[in-house]
Coordinates of C-alpha atoms and ligand atoms in Angstrom, one line a residue:
M167 CA -25.7 -43.8 17.5
K168 CA -25.4 -40.3 18.8
H169 CA -28.2 -38.3 17.7
I170 CA -27.0 -35.0 15.9
L171 CA -29.8 -32.8 15.4
V172 CA -29.3 -31.1 12.2
V173 CA -31.4 -28.1 11.1
I174 CA -32.3 -26.8 7.7
Y175 CA -33.1 -23.4 7.2
I176 CA -36.0 -22.7 4.5
F177 CA -36.0 -19.1 4.0
Y178 CA -38.8 -17.8 2.2
C179 CA -38.8 -14.3 2.9
W180 CA -37.9 -12.7 6.3
L181 CA -41.5 -11.8 7.0
N182 CA -43.1 -14.8 6.2
N183 CA -42.6 -17.2 9.1
V184 CA -39.5 -19.4 8.3
V185 CA -39.4 -22.7 9.3
V186 CA -36.5 -24.5 10.6
I187 CA -37.1 -28.4 10.1
N188 CA -35.5 -31.2 11.7
G189 CA -33.2 -32.5 9.4
S190 CA -34.5 -36.0 9.9
S191 CA -37.2 -37.2 7.7
A192 CA -40.8 -36.8 9.0
G193 CA -41.1 -40.5 9.9
D194 CA -38.0 -40.1 12.0
V195 CA -39.4 -37.0 13.8
L196 CA -42.5 -38.9 14.8
S197 CA -40.8 -42.2 15.8
Q198 CA -38.2 -40.1 18.3
Q199 CA -40.9 -38.0 19.4
F200 CA -41.5 -40.7 22.1
T201 CA -37.7 -41.5 22.9
K202 CA -35.9 -38.2 22.4
F203 CA -36.8 -34.9 24.0
A204 CA -35.7 -32.3 21.4
I205 CA -36.6 -29.1 19.9
L206 CA -38.6 -29.9 16.8
Q207 CA -39.0 -26.5 15.2
A208 CA -37.7 -23.1 15.4
V209 CA -39.3 -20.4 13.4
R210 CA -37.5 -17.5 13.0
G211 CA -38.9 -14.1 12.3
D212 CA -38.2 -10.2 13.0
E213 CA -36.2 -10.1 16.4
Q214 CA -38.3 -13.3 17.6
V215 CA -38.1 -17.2 17.3
V216 CA -41.1 -19.5 17.9
L217 CA -39.7 -22.7 19.3
T218 CA -41.6 -26.1 19.5
W219 CA -40.4 -29.3 21.1
N220 CA -42.2 -32.6 21.9
A221 CA -44.4 -32.5 24.8
V222 CA -43.5 -34.9 27.7
P223 CA -46.1 -36.6 29.9
A224 CA -46.4 -35.7 33.5
V225 CA -44.5 -32.6 32.9
L226 CA -44.7 -29.6 35.7
E227 CA -43.2 -27.1 33.3
Y228 CA -40.5 -26.4 30.5
V229 CA -37.6 -24.3 31.2
I230 CA -36.3 -22.5 27.9
E231 CA -32.5 -21.3 28.4
Y232 CA -30.9 -19.0 25.7
G233 CA -28.2 -16.8 24.9
T234 CA -26.1 -15.7 22.1
S235 CA -23.1 -17.9 22.7
S236 CA -23.2 -21.9 22.5
Q237 CA -23.6 -23.4 25.9
T238 CA -23.9 -20.1 27.4
Y239 CA -27.4 -19.2 28.5
T240 CA -28.0 -15.9 29.9
K241 CA -32.0 -15.9 29.7
T242 CA -34.2 -18.2 31.2
L243 CA -38.3 -18.5 30.5
I244 CA -40.7 -20.6 31.7
S245 CA -43.6 -22.5 29.6
L246 CA -46.5 -24.9 30.3
S247 CA -47.1 -25.8 26.9
S248 CA -44.7 -27.3 24.3
S249 CA -44.4 -24.1 22.3
L250 CA -43.1 -20.4 23.1
T251 CA -42.4 -17.4 20.8
I252 CA -39.1 -15.6 22.4
T253 CA -39.3 -12.0 21.6
G254 CA -36.9 -9.1 21.9
L255 CA -34.1 -10.8 20.4
D256 CA -31.6 -8.9 18.4
N257 CA -31.8 -9.3 14.5
G258 CA -28.3 -10.2 13.0
F259 CA -27.3 -12.2 16.0
T260 CA -27.3 -16.2 16.2
Y261 CA -29.1 -17.5 19.5
Y262 CA -28.6 -20.9 21.0
F263 CA -31.6 -22.6 22.8
R264 CA -32.2 -25.6 25.1
V265 CA -35.3 -26.9 26.7
T266 CA -35.5 -28.6 29.9
A267 CA -38.6 -30.4 30.9
R268 CA -39.0 -30.6 34.7
L269 CA -41.5 -33.7 35.5
I270 CA -43.7 -33.9 38.3
T271 CA -41.5 -36.7 39.8
G272 CA -38.8 -34.3 40.3
A273 CA -36.9 -35.8 37.4
T274 CA -35.4 -33.5 34.4
N275 CA -34.6 -34.0 30.8
T276 CA -32.8 -31.4 28.6
T277 CA -32.9 -31.3 24.6
S278 CA -29.7 -30.7 22.6
E279 CA -28.9 -27.1 21.7
V280 CA -30.4 -25.7 18.6
S281 CA -28.9 -22.6 17.2
V282 CA -30.9 -20.0 14.9
R283 CA -29.4 -16.8 13.1
L284 CA -31.8 -14.2 12.9
P285 CA -31.5 -11.9 9.6
R286 CA -30.1 -8.6 9.7
L287 CA -32.8 -6.2 8.3
S288 CA -32.8 -2.6 7.2
G289 CA -34.1 0.2 9.8
L290 CA -33.6 1.1 13.3
R291 CA -34.5 -1.5 15.8
P292 CA -36.2 -1.4 19.0
R293 CA -33.0 -1.6 21.2
E294 CA -32.0 1.5 19.5
L295 CA -35.0 3.6 20.6
G296 CA -35.3 5.3 23.9
L297 CA -38.9 6.0 25.2
L298 CA -39.8 9.2 27.2
I299 CA -42.7 9.1 29.4
N300 CA -44.4 11.6 31.3
D301 CA -44.9 10.2 35.0
N302 CA -47.2 13.2 35.5
D303 CA -49.6 12.4 32.7
P304 CA -51.5 9.1 33.0
E305 CA -52.3 9.1 29.2
S306 CA -48.5 9.3 28.7
V307 CA -47.7 6.5 31.3
M308 CA -50.6 4.1 29.6
I309 CA -49.4 4.9 25.9
G310 CA -45.7 4.5 26.9
E311 CA -46.2 1.1 28.5
Y312 CA -48.7 -0.1 25.4
Y313 CA -45.5 1.1 23.2
R314 CA -43.0 -0.6 25.4
T315 CA -44.7 -3.9 25.3
R316 CA -46.0 -3.7 21.4
R317 CA -42.3 -2.8 20.2
H318 CA -40.5 -4.6 22.8
I319 CA -38.4 -1.6 24.0
P320 CA -35.8 -2.6 26.4
S321 CA -36.4 -1.3 30.2
Q322 CA -32.9 0.7 30.1
N323 CA -34.3 2.6 27.0
I324 CA -37.2 4.2 29.2
V325 CA -37.0 7.6 30.7
H326 CA -39.5 8.6 33.2
L327 CA -39.9 12.3 33.8
N328 CA -42.0 14.6 35.4
V329 CA -43.1 17.2 32.8
S330 CA -45.9 19.9 33.2
I331 CA -48.9 19.3 31.0
K332 CA -49.1 22.4 29.1
V333 CA -48.4 23.2 25.5
Q334 CA -45.2 25.0 25.7
L335 CA -42.2 24.6 28.2
S336 CA -39.9 27.3 28.8
S337 CA -36.2 26.6 27.9
A338 CA -35.1 26.3 31.4
E339 CA -37.8 23.7 32.2
F340 CA -36.7 22.0 28.9
L341 CA -33.0 21.9 29.6
A342 CA -33.6 20.1 32.9
L343 CA -35.6 17.4 31.2
K344 CA -33.0 17.1 28.3
D345 CA -30.0 16.8 30.9
Q346 CA -31.9 13.9 32.5
V347 CA -32.5 12.2 29.2
D348 CA -29.0 12.6 28.2
R349 CA -27.7 11.1 31.5
T350 CA -30.0 8.1 31.6
L351 CA -30.0 6.8 28.2
P352 CA -27.2 4.2 27.1
T353 CA -25.3 5.4 24.1
T354 CA -26.5 2.5 22.0
V355 CA -30.0 4.5 21.9
Q356 CA -30.3 6.7 18.2
A357 CA -33.5 7.9 18.4
L358 CA -36.3 8.9 20.6
A359 CA -40.4 8.3 20.8
I360 CA -42.1 10.8 22.9
A361 CA -45.1 9.6 24.4
W362 CA -47.3 12.4 24.9
T363 CA -49.1 15.0 22.7
I364 CA -48.5 18.0 25.1
P365 CA -46.1 19.8 25.7
Y366 CA -45.3 19.9 21.9
R367 CA -43.3 23.0 22.0
V368 CA -40.3 24.9 23.9
E369 CA -40.4 28.3 23.1
C370 CA -40.6 28.5 19.5
N371 CA -38.7 25.0 18.7
S372 CA -40.8 22.0 18.5
I373 CA -40.0 19.6 21.4
T374 CA -38.7 17.0 18.7
S375 CA -36.1 19.1 17.5
A376 CA -35.1 20.3 20.7
F377 CA -34.6 16.7 22.1
A378 CA -32.8 16.0 18.8
L379 CA -30.6 18.9 18.2
N380 CA -30.9 21.0 21.5
Y381 CA -33.1 24.1 22.0
M382 CA -32.4 27.0 19.5
D383 CA -32.9 30.3 20.9
G384 CA -31.7 32.3 17.8
P385 CA -35.0 32.5 15.6
C386 CA -37.0 32.6 19.0
K387 CA -35.3 36.1 20.0
A388 CA -35.4 37.6 16.4
S389 CA -37.9 36.0 13.9
T390 CA -39.1 32.4 13.4
C391 CA -39.1 33.1 9.8
N392 CA -35.3 33.1 10.1
W393 CA -33.2 30.0 9.6
A394 CA -31.5 28.2 12.7
A395 CA -28.9 25.4 12.5
S396 CA -29.3 22.7 9.8
S397 CA -29.9 19.1 10.7
P398 CA -26.8 17.4 9.9
Y399 CA -28.7 14.1 9.4
Y400 CA -30.4 15.6 6.7
K401 CA -30.0 13.2 3.3
T402 CA -27.3 11.3 4.8
N403 CA -27.2 7.5 4.6
S404 CA -26.2 7.3 8.5
T405 CA -27.9 4.6 10.2
K406 CA -26.8 5.7 13.8
P407 CA -27.3 9.4 14.2
F408 CA -26.4 9.4 17.9
T409 CA -23.1 7.6 17.1
D410 CA -22.7 9.8 14.0
F411 CA -23.8 13.0 15.0
K412 CA -24.7 12.9 18.7
M413 CA -28.4 13.8 17.9
R414 CA -31.4 11.4 18.5
P415 CA -34.2 12.3 16.2
A416 CA -37.4 12.4 18.0
M417 CA -41.2 11.5 17.3
M418 CA -44.2 12.0 19.2
L419 CA -46.4 9.2 19.9
A420 CA -49.3 11.8 19.9
A421 CA -52.9 11.8 18.5
L422 CA -56.2 13.7 19.2
T423 CA -57.2 10.6 21.5
A424 CA -55.3 7.8 23.1
D425 CA -57.4 5.4 21.3
E426 CA -55.8 7.0 18.1
T427 CA -52.6 6.9 19.3
K428 CA -52.9 3.4 20.0
S429 CA -54.4 2.7 16.4
M430 CA -51.7 4.6 15.0
I431 CA -49.0 2.5 16.9
N432 CA -51.0 -0.7 15.8
R433 CA -50.7 0.5 12.1
G434 CA -47.1 1.1 12.3
I435 CA -46.4 -2.4 13.8
A436 CA -48.8 -3.9 11.1
S437 CA -46.7 -2.2 8.2
D438 CA -43.5 -3.7 8.9
G439 CA -42.1 -5.7 5.8
T440 CA -45.5 -5.4 3.9
H441 CA -43.9 -4.1 1.0
P442 CA -47.0 -2.0 -0.4
R443 CA -47.3 -0.5 -3.8
G444 CA -49.3 2.5 -4.3
S445 CA -49.3 6.1 -4.7
A446 CA -47.7 9.4 -3.6
Y447 CA -50.2 12.3 -4.0
I448 CA -48.6 16.1 -4.2
M449 CA -51.3 18.4 -4.1
N450 CA -51.4 21.3 -6.4
T451 CA -54.4 23.2 -4.8
T452 CA -56.1 26.3 -5.0
D453 CA -53.9 27.8 -2.7
S454 CA -50.6 28.2 -4.7
L455 CA -48.6 29.5 -1.9
R456 CA -48.9 26.4 0.1
S457 CA -48.7 24.2 -3.1
L458 CA -45.0 25.1 -2.7
R459 CA -44.0 21.5 -3.1
A460 CA -45.9 20.6 -6.2
R461 CA -44.4 23.4 -7.7
I462 CA -40.9 22.7 -7.3
F463 CA -41.1 18.7 -7.4
P464 CA -39.0 17.6 -10.3
V465 CA -40.6 16.4 -13.2
A466 CA -38.0 13.9 -13.5
N467 CA -39.2 12.2 -10.2
L468 CA -42.7 11.6 -11.2
G469 CA -44.3 8.1 -11.9
T470 CA -41.8 5.3 -10.5
A471 CA -38.5 7.0 -11.0
L472 CA -38.1 7.4 -7.0
S473 CA -39.4 3.3 -6.5
S474 CA -40.8 0.9 -8.3
S475 CA -43.3 0.5 -5.5
V476 CA -44.8 4.1 -5.6
N477 CA -46.4 6.1 -8.6
V478 CA -45.6 9.9 -7.9
Q479 CA -48.2 12.0 -8.9
I480 CA -49.2 15.5 -8.7
R481 CA -52.9 15.9 -8.3
N482 CA -54.7 19.6 -9.4
A483 CA -57.2 19.2 -6.6
D484 CA -57.8 20.2 -2.8
W485 CA -58.1 16.7 -1.5
I486 CA -58.3 13.2 -2.5
S487 CA -61.0 10.8 -1.5
N488 CA -61.9 7.2 -1.5
T489 CA -58.3 6.2 -2.4
T490 CA -56.9 3.0 -0.9
D491 CA -53.3 3.6 -2.1
A492 CA -52.1 6.9 -0.9
L493 CA -48.8 5.9 0.9
F494 CA -48.0 9.5 0.9
Y495 CA -50.1 12.3 1.0
F496 CA -48.4 15.7 0.6
Q497 CA -50.9 18.5 0.9
G498 CA -50.8 22.1 0.2
L499 CA -53.7 23.9 2.5
A500 CA -54.2 25.5 6.0
S501 CA -57.1 23.1 6.3
V502 CA -57.5 19.8 4.5
I503 CA -61.0 18.1 4.2
N504 CA -62.2 14.6 3.5
I505 CA -58.7 12.9 4.9
D506 CA -60.8 10.3 6.8
R507 CA -62.6 9.5 3.4
N508 CA -59.9 7.6 2.4
E509 CA -58.2 4.1 3.5
F510 CA -54.7 4.5 4.1
P511 CA -52.2 1.6 3.9
P512 CA -50.5 0.9 7.2
G513 CA -47.3 2.9 7.2
A514 CA -48.5 5.8 5.1
I515 CA -47.6 9.5 5.8
G516 CA -49.6 12.5 5.3
D517 CA -48.8 16.0 6.1
H518 CA -49.6 19.8 5.0
L519 CA -47.4 22.5 4.2
T520 CA -48.8 25.3 6.5
S521 CA -47.7 27.7 9.2
F522 CA -49.2 26.2 12.4
G523 CA -49.9 22.4 11.5
G524 CA -47.6 21.5 14.3
M525 CA -49.5 23.4 17.0
L526 CA -51.1 19.9 17.7
T527 CA -54.0 21.0 20.2
D528 CA -54.5 24.6 20.1
S529 CA -54.1 25.6 16.3
Y530 CA -56.6 27.9 14.3
Q531 CA -55.5 26.2 11.4
M532 CA -55.8 22.3 10.9
S533 CA -53.8 20.1 13.6
A534 CA -51.3 17.8 11.8
L535 CA -52.9 15.2 14.2
K536 CA -55.9 15.2 11.8
F537 CA -53.8 13.1 9.5
I538 CA -53.4 10.6 12.2
A539 CA -57.2 10.6 13.0
G540 CA -57.8 10.1 9.1
G541 CA -55.6 6.8 9.3
T542 CA -51.9 7.9 8.4
T543 CA -49.0 6.5 10.6
G544 CA -47.0 9.4 10.6
T545 CA -47.4 13.4 10.1
F546 CA -45.6 16.5 10.5
G547 CA -46.2 20.3 11.1
T548 CA -44.6 23.4 12.3
V549 CA -45.1 24.7 15.8
T550 CA -44.3 28.8 15.1
E551 CA -44.6 30.7 11.8
P552 CA -41.8 29.3 9.3
C553 CA -42.8 31.4 6.4
A554 CA -42.9 29.6 3.1
Y555 CA -39.4 27.8 2.8
A556 CA -39.7 24.3 1.2
E557 CA -36.5 23.6 3.4
K558 CA -38.5 23.4 6.7
F559 CA -41.0 20.8 5.4
P560 CA -40.4 17.2 4.3
D561 CA -39.0 16.7 0.8
P562 CA -41.1 14.4 -0.9
T563 CA -38.3 13.1 -3.0
I564 CA -36.1 12.1 -0.1
M565 CA -38.7 11.0 2.0
I566 CA -40.3 8.5 -0.8
Q567 CA -36.6 7.5 -1.6
Y568 CA -35.3 6.8 2.0
Y569 CA -38.7 5.1 3.2
T570 CA -39.0 2.7 0.3
K571 CA -35.3 1.7 0.7
G572 CA -36.2 0.1 4.0
E573 CA -35.5 2.8 6.6
T574 CA -38.1 3.4 9.2
L575 CA -40.6 6.0 9.4
I576 CA -38.4 8.4 12.0
E577 CA -35.2 8.0 9.8
A578 CA -36.7 8.7 6.3
Y579 CA -38.9 11.5 7.8
W580 CA -36.0 13.3 9.5
K581 CA -33.8 13.0 6.8
S582 CA -36.0 14.7 4.6
I583 CA -36.0 18.0 6.1
L584 CA -33.0 20.5 6.3
Q585 CA -34.4 23.0 8.7
T586 CA -36.0 21.2 11.8
F587 CA -36.1 23.5 14.5
Q588 CA -39.9 24.2 14.4
G589 CA -41.0 21.2 13.0
I590 CA -42.6 18.3 14.9
F591 CA -42.8 14.9 13.9
V592 CA -45.7 12.6 14.9
G593 CA -46.1 9.1 14.1
E594 CA -45.0 5.2 14.9
P595 CA -41.2 5.6 14.8
L596 CA -40.3 2.2 13.8
A597 CA -42.7 1.7 11.1
N598 CA -40.9 0.1 8.4
P599 CA -43.2 -1.2 5.4
W600 CA -40.2 -1.8 3.2
K601 CA -38.1 -3.5 5.7
Q602 CA -35.8 -5.8 3.8
E603 CA -33.0 -8.2 4.8
I604 CA -29.5 -6.6 4.5
V605 CA -26.8 -9.2 3.3
Ligands
LIG27 C1 -35.2 -38.3 28.6 O1 -34.0 -38.8 27.9 C2 -33.6 -40.1 28.0 C3 -32.5 -39.9 27.0 O2 -32.6 -39.0 25.9 C4 -34.6 -40.6 27.3 O3 -34.2 -42.1 27.2 C5 -36.1 -40.7 28.1 O4 -37.2 -41.3 27.2 C6 -36.1 -39.3 28.2 N1 -37.4 -39.1 29.0 C7 -38.5 -38.4 28.7 C8 -39.7 -38.4 29.5 O5 -38.8 -37.9 27.4
LIG28 C1 -43.2 16.9 39.7 O1 -43.0 18.1 39.6 C2 -44.1 18.9 40.2 C3 -43.6 20.3 39.9 O2 -42.5 20.8 39.4 C4 -43.9 18.6 41.7 O3 -44.8 19.6 42.5 C5 -44.0 17.2 41.9 O4 -43.7 16.7 43.4 C6 -43.3 16.6 41.0 N1 -43.5 14.9 41.0 C7 -42.5 14.0 41.5 C8 -43.0 12.7 41.7 O5 -41.3 14.3 41.1
LIG29 C1 -26.4 6.8 0.0 O1 -26.5 5.6 -0.4 C2 -27.0 5.5 -2.0 C3 -27.0 4.1 -2.3 O2 -27.9 3.2 -1.7 C4 -25.8 6.0 -2.9 O3 -26.1 6.2 -4.3 C5 -25.5 7.7 -2.2 O4 -24.6 8.2 -3.0 C6 -25.4 7.6 -0.6 N1 -25.3 9.1 -0.3 C7 -24.5 9.4 0.5 C8 -24.6 11.1 1.1 O5 -23.6 8.9 0.9
LIG30 C1 -50.7 23.8 -10.4 O1 -51.9 24.4 -10.6 C2 -51.8 25.7 -11.7 C3 -53.1 26.2 -11.6 O2 -53.8 26.4 -10.5 C4 -51.1 25.6 -12.6 O3 -51.0 26.6 -13.5 C5 -50.0 24.6 -12.6 O4 -49.0 24.3 -13.7 C6 -50.0 23.6 -11.6 N1 -48.6 22.7 -11.3 C7 -48.1 21.5 -11.7 C8 -47.0 21.4 -11.0 O5 -49.2 20.9 -12.0
LIG31 C1 -66.7 8.5 -3.0 O1 -67.5 7.4 -2.7 C2 -68.8 7.6 -2.2 C3 -69.4 6.5 -1.9 O2 -68.9 5.3 -1.6 C4 -69.5 8.6 -3.4 O3 -70.6 8.9 -2.7 C5 -68.7 9.7 -3.6 O4 -68.9 10.4 -4.8 C6 -67.2 9.2 -4.1 N1 -66.3 10.3 -4.5 C7 -65.4 10.7 -5.3 C8 -64.7 11.8 -5.4 O5 -65.3 9.7 -6.2

């Protein structure tokens, strides 16, 4: 009788490992194990599948072949054990697998094909993210490589640049880099991760805005308190900013030390699909000018009006401490104390509305990187004097709404600001705590 491998997908939740069980009863599986070489289990996850097949005696190695159409295998992997995690797959696609056992005798035995459909999940994907590495900066090379492997960024999405290690680039220096990035990246790349801490500025622009929306010289020549071109991505539902607006929102993989950058990356990855519940603290501090966001925050959006997962509250205080539930921490001071006296859930963001928080390494105010040091996964600041315009800082309503809807950190944070030219975004761009399946 021709054996037909029937697989049943038991879908608990996209995050919990989802087990594909051989359609036969457990007894059949056991008795077949010795007569039929087969893939026993395929556990689907986020951009990955874990395959398990029955071990064959006197085997040299197993050859795993797969691709996105039946009987057409475009990728090959080798395993010495009878299980393998296949990473770097694309959500929303069906993959076809087979395994060949190569025996010591030279004989081979191949399984039937098994197919697995990966769920389509909300948010930007690793294959849509470009990664900029400064080959001139050993720390950038190390962080870039760490991020590439942790998030499985495809090699064609990586741009190796030669950037001077200083705080500020001239517009001429920057335009040469921008040109190289634009020429190198495939059009499928929608956003950028920048794997260094300095340079963070191009004249009066942040480097994240300059890469995303081009260098804007207007405010640098006149006054940085002026407005420049607005971000066309602001408050949109776009999932493909490069396709839709020819812009690639950018975010720095930056921190005060390389170890802190790695921890931030780890937190971003750990946040995926955790669906946390907690609070958003919008601080109304003793500094009323910098508490602008608390003053103008719509009362109707307090409590769980924006998301059932987040209790939004105004705190009349200069800091929070001893909290474990701060998913969003919107501060209004030049310097914030006790950030690290809290335990931030993975994926949390914190920022302070002040003039120079975006001067990452040389600010006389507090660097936004102190939020990363304190345990958040994202932060934001301005690199030159913005003056007190709420439109130049993250809007808590938009940030909370879009992030909890299942967008990644880079998408939600960028969409929350209208005037981005002097604002620098820092964080793990793909952090996606409220990642969800799209049907
Ligand atoms: C190889 O496959 C054949 C046919 O399915 C089977 O009879 C044989 O036992 C297999 N050999 C091993 C080592 O699994
Ligand atoms: C990087 O740029 C510097 C100065 O612009 C130059 O001296 C150096 O040779 C460049 N390195 C590479 C690898 O191109
Ligand atoms: C974005 O999508 C939401 C539903 O998720 C909808 O209510 C809103 O009107 C959309 N906004 C725009 C600008 O299309
Ligand atoms: C912020 O604090 C001031 C007192 O410092 C108070 O008058 C004001 O009502 C507070 N605003 C909010 C939104 O709580
Ligand atoms: C925070 O906890 C520490 C001890 O864990 C305690 O000494 C301190 O008073 C607490 N602070 C607040 C504001 O509750």
